[in-house]
């Protein structure tokens, strides 16, 4: 199990909010005691806590993928049951892999197929991807606890460093949601 959290805001410069993202990550330490990471840009911040199961070095997060001059950043929690099948299909399409994590496979799948990659995924997961060049975001998940307009979290305590109005999704226990 890992923990992910994030924040998107077009009104303030998030690149200076390291302390808040670190506090959000720390609140999820029980979900990932082995490693942590944050990534910040002017309009987005992503936090990750990791319970290392596969590829300790190659699966560090947030993970950045480069496609031309377009950088995509992912935080991910879960397990893809068809990781190897996807990896082989993506290799045939010209993608190179630097590790063995399903995070890298998911990121490359998104780079190849966009949001349609969800149709190819078999597993249980939650992830967020930020496109730095065009300031786009994708968020998908199963078994998540809540979301609001600018933040997402697996447990409300991840929001305590930055108070906000909570919206709890009853449907998130059984389905996907995107914003």
Short mmCIF file of C-alpha atoms in Angstrom, two decimals:
data_model
loop_
_atom_site.label_atom_id
_atom_site.label_comp_id
_atom_site.label_asym_id
_atom_site.label_seq_id
_atom_site.Cartn_x
_atom_site.Cartn_y
_atom_site.Cartn_z
CA UNK A 1 0.00 0.00 0.00
CA UNK A 2 1.18 3.51 -0.79
CA UNK A 3 -0.28 6.95 -0.22
CA UNK A 4 -0.80 9.72 -2.74
CA UNK A 5 -2.02 13.28 -2.38
CA UNK A 6 -1.99 16.36 -4.56
CA UNK A 7 -2.90 19.98 -4.96
CA UNK A 8 -3.69 22.03 -8.09
CA UNK A 9 -4.10 25.80 -7.83
CA UNK A 10 -4.00 28.49 -10.52
CA UNK A 11 -4.20 31.38 -8.04
CA UNK A 12 -1.03 30.92 -5.99
CA UNK A 13 2.49 29.75 -6.75
CA UNK A 14 2.70 26.22 -5.35
CA UNK A 15 6.40 25.88 -6.03
CA UNK A 16 6.93 27.67 -2.71
CA UNK A 17 4.62 25.33 -0.75
CA UNK A 18 7.15 22.60 0.05
CA UNK A 19 6.27 22.61 3.73
CA UNK A 20 2.57 21.95 3.09
CA UNK A 21 3.22 19.15 0.57
CA UNK A 22 5.69 17.54 2.97
CA UNK A 23 3.09 17.73 5.75
CA UNK A 24 0.48 16.14 3.48
CA UNK A 25 2.96 13.36 2.73
CA UNK A 26 3.86 12.91 6.39
CA UNK A 27 0.17 12.49 7.26
CA UNK A 28 0.18 9.41 4.99
CA UNK A 29 3.34 7.83 6.43
CA UNK A 30 1.43 4.81 7.71
CA UNK A 31 0.50 4.00 4.10
CA UNK A 32 4.10 4.07 2.91
CA UNK A 33 6.88 3.87 5.48
CA UNK A 34 9.77 3.06 3.11
CA UNK A 35 10.14 6.22 1.02
CA UNK A 36 8.53 9.54 0.27
CA UNK A 37 8.70 12.16 -2.42
CA UNK A 38 7.11 15.41 -3.46
CA UNK A 39 7.06 17.29 -6.74
CA UNK A 40 6.13 20.95 -7.10
CA UNK A 41 5.52 23.33 -9.98
CA UNK A 42 3.87 26.76 -10.05
CA UNK A 43 0.37 25.27 -10.32
CA UNK A 44 0.58 21.67 -9.07
CA UNK A 45 2.06 19.65 -6.25
CA UNK A 46 2.13 15.88 -5.88
CA UNK A 47 3.08 13.84 -2.82
CA UNK A 48 3.81 10.13 -2.52
CA UNK A 49 4.50 7.70 0.32
CA UNK A 50 5.86 4.32 -0.66
CA UNK A 51 5.69 0.81 0.67
CA UNK A 52 8.38 -0.80 -1.48
CA UNK A 53 7.39 -4.11 -3.01
CA UNK A 54 8.93 -4.11 -6.49
CA UNK A 55 11.93 -2.25 -7.94
CA UNK A 56 13.14 -0.15 -4.98
CA UNK A 57 15.31 2.14 -7.13
CA UNK A 58 13.37 2.25 -10.40
CA UNK A 59 9.96 2.80 -8.82
CA UNK A 60 10.64 6.04 -6.92
CA UNK A 61 7.86 8.59 -7.08
CA UNK A 62 6.77 11.10 -8.12
CA UNK A 63 7.98 9.73 -11.46
CA UNK A 64 8.58 11.99 -14.45
CA UNK A 65 8.24 10.88 -18.05
CA UNK A 66 9.42 12.93 -20.99
CA UNK A 67 7.64 12.85 -24.35
CA UNK A 68 9.37 15.34 -26.63
CA UNK A 69 9.17 18.66 -24.80
CA UNK A 70 6.18 17.48 -22.77
CA UNK A 71 6.83 16.28 -19.20
CA UNK A 72 4.27 14.15 -17.37
CA UNK A 73 4.48 13.51 -13.64
CA UNK A 74 2.71 10.60 -11.92
CA UNK A 75 1.97 9.46 -8.38
CA UNK A 76 0.46 6.01 -8.16
CA UNK A 77 -0.78 3.46 -5.66
CA UNK A 78 -1.92 -0.01 -6.50
CA UNK A 79 -1.17 -3.08 -8.49
CA UNK A 80 -1.55 -3.75 -12.19
CA UNK A 81 -2.15 -7.43 -12.79
CA UNK A 82 -1.24 -7.14 -16.47
CA UNK A 83 2.01 -5.18 -16.09
CA UNK A 84 4.15 -7.53 -18.18
CA UNK A 85 1.64 -7.73 -21.05
CA UNK A 86 1.43 -3.92 -21.18
CA UNK A 87 5.22 -3.58 -20.96
CA UNK A 88 5.65 -5.90 -23.98
CA UNK A 89 3.01 -4.06 -26.00
CA UNK A 90 4.60 -0.71 -25.20
CA UNK A 91 8.08 -1.99 -26.11
CA UNK A 92 6.72 -2.98 -29.51
CA UNK A 93 5.53 0.61 -29.89
CA UNK A 94 9.05 1.90 -29.20
CA UNK A 95 8.97 2.70 -25.48
CA UNK A 96 12.10 2.06 -23.42
CA UNK A 97 11.95 1.07 -19.76
CA UNK A 98 14.54 1.93 -17.15
CA UNK A 99 13.12 -0.16 -14.29
CA UNK A 100 10.60 -2.87 -13.49
CA UNK A 101 7.85 -1.01 -11.66
CA UNK A 102 4.22 -0.95 -12.69
CA UNK A 103 4.35 2.81 -12.12
CA UNK A 104 6.64 3.21 -15.12
CA UNK A 105 4.39 0.94 -17.20
CA UNK A 106 1.34 3.01 -16.25
CA UNK A 107 3.10 6.26 -17.08
CA UNK A 108 4.24 4.96 -20.49
CA UNK A 109 0.72 3.61 -21.15
CA UNK A 110 -0.68 7.08 -20.47
CA UNK A 111 1.95 8.61 -22.74
CA UNK A 112 0.92 6.19 -25.50
CA UNK A 113 -2.87 6.14 -25.20
CA UNK A 114 -3.84 9.05 -22.97
CA UNK A 115 -6.87 8.50 -20.72
CA UNK A 116 -7.88 5.59 -22.96
CA UNK A 117 -5.13 3.59 -21.24
CA UNK A 118 -7.71 2.91 -18.52
CA UNK A 119 -9.43 0.48 -20.88
CA UNK A 120 -6.23 -1.61 -20.90
CA UNK A 121 -5.53 -1.64 -17.17
CA UNK A 122 -6.38 -4.67 -15.06
CA UNK A 123 -5.86 -4.07 -11.38
CA UNK A 124 -6.63 -1.97 -8.33
CA UNK A 125 -5.17 1.49 -8.34
CA UNK A 126 -5.32 5.22 -7.83
CA UNK A 127 -3.12 7.68 -9.67
CA UNK A 128 -2.71 11.29 -10.64
CA UNK A 129 -0.85 12.57 -13.68
CA UNK A 130 0.09 16.20 -14.25
CA UNK A 131 1.08 17.50 -17.70
CA UNK A 132 3.42 20.41 -17.05
CA UNK A 133 3.45 21.88 -20.57
CA UNK A 134 -0.29 22.23 -21.03
CA UNK A 135 -1.19 22.26 -17.32
CA UNK A 136 -3.49 19.25 -17.66
CA UNK A 137 -4.39 16.77 -15.01
CA UNK A 138 -5.87 13.32 -14.93
CA UNK A 139 -6.98 11.60 -11.80
CA UNK A 140 -8.43 8.14 -11.63
CA UNK A 141 -8.94 5.76 -8.80
CA UNK A 142 -10.72 2.93 -7.13
CA UNK A 143 -11.42 2.73 -3.43
CA UNK A 144 -10.59 6.37 -2.75
CA UNK A 145 -12.06 8.27 0.15
CA UNK A 146 -12.60 11.73 -1.27
CA UNK A 147 -11.75 14.59 -3.48
CA UNK A 148 -12.43 18.27 -3.85
CA UNK A 149 -11.99 20.74 -6.65
CA UNK A 150 -8.25 21.25 -6.15
CA UNK A 151 -7.01 18.42 -3.93
CA UNK A 152 -7.26 14.66 -3.65
CA UNK A 153 -6.36 12.23 -0.92
CA UNK A 154 -6.82 8.63 0.24
CA UNK A 155 -7.59 9.73 3.80
CA UNK A 156 -8.91 13.10 5.07
CA UNK A 157 -5.96 13.53 7.47
CA UNK A 158 -3.78 14.31 4.42
CA UNK A 159 -5.64 17.62 4.15
CA UNK A 160 -5.05 18.83 7.69
CA UNK A 161 -1.98 20.90 6.69
CA UNK A 162 -4.20 22.96 4.35
CA UNK A 163 -7.86 23.20 5.48
CA UNK A 164 -10.51 22.86 2.81
CA UNK A 165 -14.13 21.87 2.37
CA UNK A 166 -14.36 18.10 2.01
CA UNK A 167 -16.55 16.26 -0.48
CA UNK A 168 -16.80 12.56 0.23
CA UNK A 169 -17.58 10.36 -2.75
CA UNK A 170 -19.81 7.40 -1.89
CA UNK A 171 -19.38 6.09 -5.45
CA UNK A 172 -15.60 6.05 -5.17
CA UNK A 173 -15.73 2.75 -3.28
CA UNK A 174 -16.93 0.92 -6.38
CA UNK A 175 -16.03 2.99 -9.40
CA UNK A 176 -13.75 5.44 -11.10
CA UNK A 177 -13.89 9.18 -11.06
CA UNK A 178 -12.08 11.78 -13.06
CA UNK A 179 -11.82 15.54 -12.75
#
